[in-house]
CSV table of C-alpha atoms in Angstrom, one decimal:
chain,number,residue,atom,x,y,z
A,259,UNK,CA,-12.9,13.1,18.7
A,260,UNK,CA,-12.2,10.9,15.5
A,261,UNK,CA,-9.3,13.6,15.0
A,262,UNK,CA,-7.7,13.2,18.3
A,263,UNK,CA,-7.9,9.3,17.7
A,264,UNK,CA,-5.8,10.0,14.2
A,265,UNK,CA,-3.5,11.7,15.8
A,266,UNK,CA,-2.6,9.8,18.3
A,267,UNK,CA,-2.5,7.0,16.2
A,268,UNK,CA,0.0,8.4,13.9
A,269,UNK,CA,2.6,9.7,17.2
A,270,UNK,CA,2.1,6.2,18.6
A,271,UNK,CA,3.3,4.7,15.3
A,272,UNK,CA,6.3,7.6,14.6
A,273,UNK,CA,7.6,6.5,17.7
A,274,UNK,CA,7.5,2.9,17.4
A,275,UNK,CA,9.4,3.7,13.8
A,276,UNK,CA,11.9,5.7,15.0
A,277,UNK,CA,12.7,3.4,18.3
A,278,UNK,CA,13.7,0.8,15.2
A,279,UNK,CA,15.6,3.2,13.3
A,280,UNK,CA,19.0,2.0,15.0
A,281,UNK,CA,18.2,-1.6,14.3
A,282,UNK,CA,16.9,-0.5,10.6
A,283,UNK,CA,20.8,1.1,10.0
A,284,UNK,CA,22.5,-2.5,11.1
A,285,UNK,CA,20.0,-3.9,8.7
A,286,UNK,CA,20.6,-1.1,6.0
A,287,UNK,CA,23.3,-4.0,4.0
A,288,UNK,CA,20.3,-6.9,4.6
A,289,UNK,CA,16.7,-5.6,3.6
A,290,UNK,CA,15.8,-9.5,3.5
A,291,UNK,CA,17.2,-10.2,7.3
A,292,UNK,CA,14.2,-12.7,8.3
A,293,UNK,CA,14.3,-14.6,4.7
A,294,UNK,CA,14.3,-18.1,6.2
A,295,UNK,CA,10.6,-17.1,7.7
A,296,UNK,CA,9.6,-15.3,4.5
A,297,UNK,CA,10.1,-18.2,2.4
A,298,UNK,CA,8.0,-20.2,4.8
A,299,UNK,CA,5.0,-17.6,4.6
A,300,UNK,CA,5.5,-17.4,0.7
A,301,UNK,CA,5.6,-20.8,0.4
A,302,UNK,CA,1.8,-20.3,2.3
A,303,UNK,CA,0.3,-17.5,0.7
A,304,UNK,CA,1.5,-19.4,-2.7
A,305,UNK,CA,-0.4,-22.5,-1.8
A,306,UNK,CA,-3.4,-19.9,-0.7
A,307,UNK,CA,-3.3,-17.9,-3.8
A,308,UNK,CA,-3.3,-21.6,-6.0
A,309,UNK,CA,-6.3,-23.4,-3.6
A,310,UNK,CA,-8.3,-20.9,-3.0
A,311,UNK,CA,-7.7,-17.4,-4.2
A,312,UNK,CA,-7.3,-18.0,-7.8
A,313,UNK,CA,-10.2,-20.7,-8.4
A,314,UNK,CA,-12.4,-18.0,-6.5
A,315,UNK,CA,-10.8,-14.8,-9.3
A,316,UNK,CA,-11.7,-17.0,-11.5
A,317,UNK,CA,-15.5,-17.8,-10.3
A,318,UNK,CA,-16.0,-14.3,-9.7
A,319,UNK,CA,-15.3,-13.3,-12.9
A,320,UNK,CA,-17.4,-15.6,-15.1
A,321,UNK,CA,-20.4,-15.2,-12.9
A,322,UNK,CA,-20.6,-11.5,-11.7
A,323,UNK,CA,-21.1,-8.9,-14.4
A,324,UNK,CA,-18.2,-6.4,-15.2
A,325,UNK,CA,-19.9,-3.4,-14.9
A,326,UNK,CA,-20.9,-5.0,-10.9
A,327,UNK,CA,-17.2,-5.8,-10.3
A,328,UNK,CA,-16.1,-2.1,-11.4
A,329,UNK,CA,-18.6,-0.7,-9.3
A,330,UNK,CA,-17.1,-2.1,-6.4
A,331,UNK,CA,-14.0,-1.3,-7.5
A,332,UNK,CA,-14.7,2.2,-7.8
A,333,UNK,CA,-16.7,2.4,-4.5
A,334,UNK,CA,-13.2,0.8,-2.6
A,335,UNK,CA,-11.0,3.5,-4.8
A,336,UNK,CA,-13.8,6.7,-3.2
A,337,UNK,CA,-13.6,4.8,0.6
A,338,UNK,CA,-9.7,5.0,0.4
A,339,UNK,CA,-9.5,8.4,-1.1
A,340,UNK,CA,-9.7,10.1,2.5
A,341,UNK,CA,-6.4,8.7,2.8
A,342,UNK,CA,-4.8,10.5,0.5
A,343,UNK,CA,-6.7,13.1,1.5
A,344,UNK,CA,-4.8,13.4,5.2
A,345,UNK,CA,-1.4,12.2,4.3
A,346,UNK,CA,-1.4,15.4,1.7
A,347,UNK,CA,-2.0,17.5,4.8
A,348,UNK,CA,0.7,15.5,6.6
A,349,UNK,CA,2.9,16.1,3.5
A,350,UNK,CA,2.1,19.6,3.1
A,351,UNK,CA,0.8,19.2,-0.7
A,352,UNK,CA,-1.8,21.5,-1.3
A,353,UNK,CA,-2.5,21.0,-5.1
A,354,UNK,CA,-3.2,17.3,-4.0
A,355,UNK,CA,-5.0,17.8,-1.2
A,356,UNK,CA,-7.1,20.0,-2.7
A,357,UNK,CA,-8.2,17.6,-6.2
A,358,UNK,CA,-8.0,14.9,-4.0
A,359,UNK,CA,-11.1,16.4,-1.7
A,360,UNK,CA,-12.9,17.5,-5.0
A,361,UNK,CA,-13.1,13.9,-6.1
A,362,UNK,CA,-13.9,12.8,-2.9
A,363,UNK,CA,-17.1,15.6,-2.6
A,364,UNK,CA,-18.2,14.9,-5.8
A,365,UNK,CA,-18.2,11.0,-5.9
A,366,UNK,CA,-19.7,10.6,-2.6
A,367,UNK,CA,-23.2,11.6,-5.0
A,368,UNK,CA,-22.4,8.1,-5.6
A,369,UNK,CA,-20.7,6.9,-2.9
A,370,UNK,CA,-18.4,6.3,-5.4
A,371,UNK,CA,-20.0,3.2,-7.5
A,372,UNK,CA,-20.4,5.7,-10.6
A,373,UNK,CA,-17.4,8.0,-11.1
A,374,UNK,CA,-18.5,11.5,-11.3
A,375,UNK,CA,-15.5,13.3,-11.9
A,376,UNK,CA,-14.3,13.2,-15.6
A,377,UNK,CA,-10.1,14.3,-14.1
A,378,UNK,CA,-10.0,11.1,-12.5
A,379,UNK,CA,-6.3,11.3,-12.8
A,380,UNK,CA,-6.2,14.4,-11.2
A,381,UNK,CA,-3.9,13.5,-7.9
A,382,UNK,CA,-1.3,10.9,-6.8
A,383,UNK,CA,-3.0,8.3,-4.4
A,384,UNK,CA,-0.8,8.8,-0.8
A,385,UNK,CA,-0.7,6.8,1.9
A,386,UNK,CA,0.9,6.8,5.1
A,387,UNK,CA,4.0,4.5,4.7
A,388,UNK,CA,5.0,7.3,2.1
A,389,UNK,CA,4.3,10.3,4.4
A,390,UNK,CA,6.5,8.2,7.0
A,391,UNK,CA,9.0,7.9,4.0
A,392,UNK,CA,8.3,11.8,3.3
A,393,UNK,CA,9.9,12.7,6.8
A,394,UNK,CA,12.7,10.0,6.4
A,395,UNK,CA,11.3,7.1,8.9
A,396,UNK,CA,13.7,4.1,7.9
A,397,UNK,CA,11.7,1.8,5.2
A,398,UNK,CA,12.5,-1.0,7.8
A,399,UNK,CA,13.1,-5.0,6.7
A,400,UNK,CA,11.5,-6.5,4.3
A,401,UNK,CA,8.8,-9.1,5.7
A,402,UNK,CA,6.4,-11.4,3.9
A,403,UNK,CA,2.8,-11.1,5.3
A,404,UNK,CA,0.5,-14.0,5.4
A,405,UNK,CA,-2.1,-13.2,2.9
A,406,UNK,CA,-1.3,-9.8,2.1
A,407,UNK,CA,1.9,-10.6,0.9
A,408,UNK,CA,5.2,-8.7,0.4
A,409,UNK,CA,5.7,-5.4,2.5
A,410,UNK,CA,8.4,-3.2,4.4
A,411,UNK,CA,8.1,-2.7,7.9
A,412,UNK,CA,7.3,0.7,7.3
A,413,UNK,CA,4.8,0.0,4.4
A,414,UNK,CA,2.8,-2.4,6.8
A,415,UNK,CA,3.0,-0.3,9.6
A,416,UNK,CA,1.6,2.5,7.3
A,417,UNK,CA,-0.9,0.4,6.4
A,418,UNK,CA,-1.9,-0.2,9.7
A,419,UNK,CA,-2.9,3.4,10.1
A,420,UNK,CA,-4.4,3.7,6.9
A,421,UNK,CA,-6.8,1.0,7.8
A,422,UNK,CA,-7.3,2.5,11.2
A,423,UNK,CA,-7.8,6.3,9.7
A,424,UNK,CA,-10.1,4.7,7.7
A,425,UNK,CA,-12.6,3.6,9.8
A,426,UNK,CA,-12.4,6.4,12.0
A,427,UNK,CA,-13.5,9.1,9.1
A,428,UNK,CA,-15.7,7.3,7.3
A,429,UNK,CA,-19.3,6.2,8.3
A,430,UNK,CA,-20.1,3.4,9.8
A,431,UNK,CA,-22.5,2.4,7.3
A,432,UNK,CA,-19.8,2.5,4.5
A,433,UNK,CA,-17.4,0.7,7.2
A,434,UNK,CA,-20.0,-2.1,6.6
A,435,UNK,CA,-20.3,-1.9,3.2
A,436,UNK,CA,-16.4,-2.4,2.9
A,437,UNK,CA,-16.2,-4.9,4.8
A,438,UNK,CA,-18.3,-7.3,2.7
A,439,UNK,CA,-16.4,-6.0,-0.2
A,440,UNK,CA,-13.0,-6.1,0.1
A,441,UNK,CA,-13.0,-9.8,-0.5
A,442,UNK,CA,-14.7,-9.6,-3.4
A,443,UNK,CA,-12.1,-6.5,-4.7
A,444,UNK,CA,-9.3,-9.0,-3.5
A,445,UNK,CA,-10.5,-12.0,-5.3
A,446,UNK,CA,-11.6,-9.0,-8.5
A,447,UNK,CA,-7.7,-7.7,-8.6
A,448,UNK,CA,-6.4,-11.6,-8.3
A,449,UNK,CA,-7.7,-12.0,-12.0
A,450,UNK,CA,-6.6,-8.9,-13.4
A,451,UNK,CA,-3.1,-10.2,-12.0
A,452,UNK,CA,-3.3,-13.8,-14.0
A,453,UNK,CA,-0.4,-13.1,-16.1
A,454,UNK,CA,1.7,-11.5,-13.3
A,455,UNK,CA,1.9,-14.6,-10.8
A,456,UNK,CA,2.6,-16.7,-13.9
A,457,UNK,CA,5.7,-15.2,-14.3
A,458,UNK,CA,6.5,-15.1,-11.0
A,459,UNK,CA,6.3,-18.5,-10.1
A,460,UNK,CA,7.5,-19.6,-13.2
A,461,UNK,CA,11.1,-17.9,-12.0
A,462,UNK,CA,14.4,-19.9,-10.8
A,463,UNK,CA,13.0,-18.3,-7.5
A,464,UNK,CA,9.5,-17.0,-6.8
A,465,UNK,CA,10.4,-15.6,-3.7
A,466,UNK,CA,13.5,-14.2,-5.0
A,467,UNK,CA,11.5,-12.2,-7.8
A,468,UNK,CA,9.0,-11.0,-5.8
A,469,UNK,CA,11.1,-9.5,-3.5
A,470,UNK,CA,13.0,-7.6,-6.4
A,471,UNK,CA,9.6,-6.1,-7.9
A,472,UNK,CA,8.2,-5.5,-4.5
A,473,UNK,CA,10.7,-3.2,-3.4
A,474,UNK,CA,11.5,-1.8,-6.6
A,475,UNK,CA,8.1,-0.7,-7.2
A,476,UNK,CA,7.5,0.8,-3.8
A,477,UNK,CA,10.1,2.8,-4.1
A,478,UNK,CA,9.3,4.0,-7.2
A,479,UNK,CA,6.1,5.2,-6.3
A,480,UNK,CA,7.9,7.2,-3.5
A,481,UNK,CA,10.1,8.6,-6.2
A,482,UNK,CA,6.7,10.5,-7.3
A,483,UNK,CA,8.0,13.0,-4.8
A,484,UNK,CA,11.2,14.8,-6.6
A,485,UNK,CA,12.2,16.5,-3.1
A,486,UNK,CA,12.2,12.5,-1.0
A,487,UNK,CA,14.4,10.9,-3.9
A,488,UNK,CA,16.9,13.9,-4.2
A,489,UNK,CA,17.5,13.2,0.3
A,490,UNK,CA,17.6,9.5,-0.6
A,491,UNK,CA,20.1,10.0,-3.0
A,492,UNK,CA,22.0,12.1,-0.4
A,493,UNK,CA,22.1,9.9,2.4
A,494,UNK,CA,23.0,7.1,-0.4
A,495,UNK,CA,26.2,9.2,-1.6
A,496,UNK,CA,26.8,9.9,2.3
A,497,UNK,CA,26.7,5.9,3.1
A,498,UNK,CA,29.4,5.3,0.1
A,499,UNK,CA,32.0,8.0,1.3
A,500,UNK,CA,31.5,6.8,4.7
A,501,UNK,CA,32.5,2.7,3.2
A,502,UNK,CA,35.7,4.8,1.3
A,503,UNK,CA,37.3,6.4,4.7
C-alpha cells in the first residue's frame, strides 16, 4: 500500500513537471523570472533568520550538550537515508543503492543516534529533484521559499516528495520523533552556518549572492553523476548553434 502511494506520488509530480517544461524553455534566458517577489520573501526570511532563528542557534548551542545535538543530527541523517535509498532505484545505481541500504540496516540498531557503520562515506546522498534532473525534467525558475529559502522549482518540487516518501516508509513512531526534531536540527545547522550568512549579507546584494551559490551548488552536486552533466553539456552546445543559425 505505502508503495502504491510512492508511486503515484512520483507520476503525479513527473507530470506536473513536464506540463511546465514549455514555459521552463521561454524561461531558459531568465532563471530569476519572479525576482521582484523573491526579494520580498528574502527580505522576510532575512529578518526571520536575524529575530528569531539565529538568537535560537545561538541558545541551542550554549545550552544543549554537543554530543546531544549530534545525536540528533545523526538520527535526521538515518530517517532521510530511505531517500536515497529509492531515488538509487529510480536512478538505476546499484552500488549506491546497495551501501546506501547497508547503512540504513545497520544504524537502525540505533535508530541512527550512534553511527554504527565505520564507511560512513560510503554513498552519495540522492534525492528526488536529482532523479527528476537524472531523466532531464527542466530545473524550473528559481524561487525564494519563505523559511526554507532558495530553491528551483524542480528542487522544491522534489522536495515535496522526499518529505512525502518519507513519511510513508518510515514508522510512525520515528515520524514523531522527527517532527519534534527537525527544529532543533534547523536551529543546530543555523550555527554551523554563522560565518556563511555573514558573508552573505555583508555582499553589494544579499539576494544577488545567494542566488549565485544556490544554483551553483545545486548543480554541482548533480554534476556527481558523470552521464547527467555530459547531456547537459549537450543540450547546452545544442542551445548555442541553435542562437548562431
Amino acid at each position: 500500500m505505502k508503495n502504491s502511494k510512492i508511486y503515484f506520488i512520483i507520476i503525479i509530480t513527473l507530470i506536473f513537471l513536464k506540463g511546465c517544461s514549455s514555459v521552463d524553455q521561454k524561461l531558459a534566458s531568465n532563471i530569476d523570472p519572479y525576482e521582484t517577489t523573491n526579494r520580498k520573501i528574502f527580505k522576510f526570511n532575512q529578518g526571520f533568520d536575524k529575530y528569531f532563528l539565529n538568537p535560537a542557534s545561538k541558545i541551542y548551542e550554549n545550552n544543549v550538550h554537543k554530543d546531544i545535538r549530534k545525536g540528533i543530527s545523526n538520527h535526521l541523517n538515518w530517517a532521510s537515508t530511505p531517500t536515497t535509498i529509492l531515488n538509487s532505484g529510480l536512478q538505476l545505481k546499484a552500488e549506491n543503492f546497495t551501501m546506501s541500504s547497508i547503512d540504513f540496516l545497520i544504524n537502525s540498531l540505533t535508530l541512527g543516534f550512534y553511527n554504527l557503520n565505520d564507511n560512513q562515506n560510503n554513498f552519495h546522498k540522492l534525492d528526488f529533484g536529482s532523479t527528476l534532473a537524472k531523466y532531464q525534467v527542466p530545473e524550473g525558475p528559481y524561487v525564494m521559499v519563505p523559511i526554507l529559502g532558495p530553491k528551483t522549482l524542480r528542487h522544491f518540487s522534489g522536495d515535496l516528495i522526499n518529505y512525502s516518501s518519507n513519511n510513508i516508509l518510515l514508522s510512525d513512531e520515528v515520524n514523531k520523533v522527527n517532527n519534534y526534531e527537525r527544529p532543533l536540527d534547523a536551529i543546530n545547522k543555523r550555527s554551523k552556518l554563522t560565518n556563511f550568512f555573514e558573508d552573505v549579507n555583508s555582499s553589494n546584494d544579499p539576494y544577488v549572492k545567494m542566488r549565485s551559490i544556490y544554483i551553483q551548488n545545486r548543480r554541482k552536486s548533480l554534476f556527481s553523476d558523470q552521464e547527467y552533466e555530459k547531456k547537459l553539456l549537450k543540450q547546452e552546445e545544442e542551445e548555442f548553434e541553435k542562437l548562431l543559425q
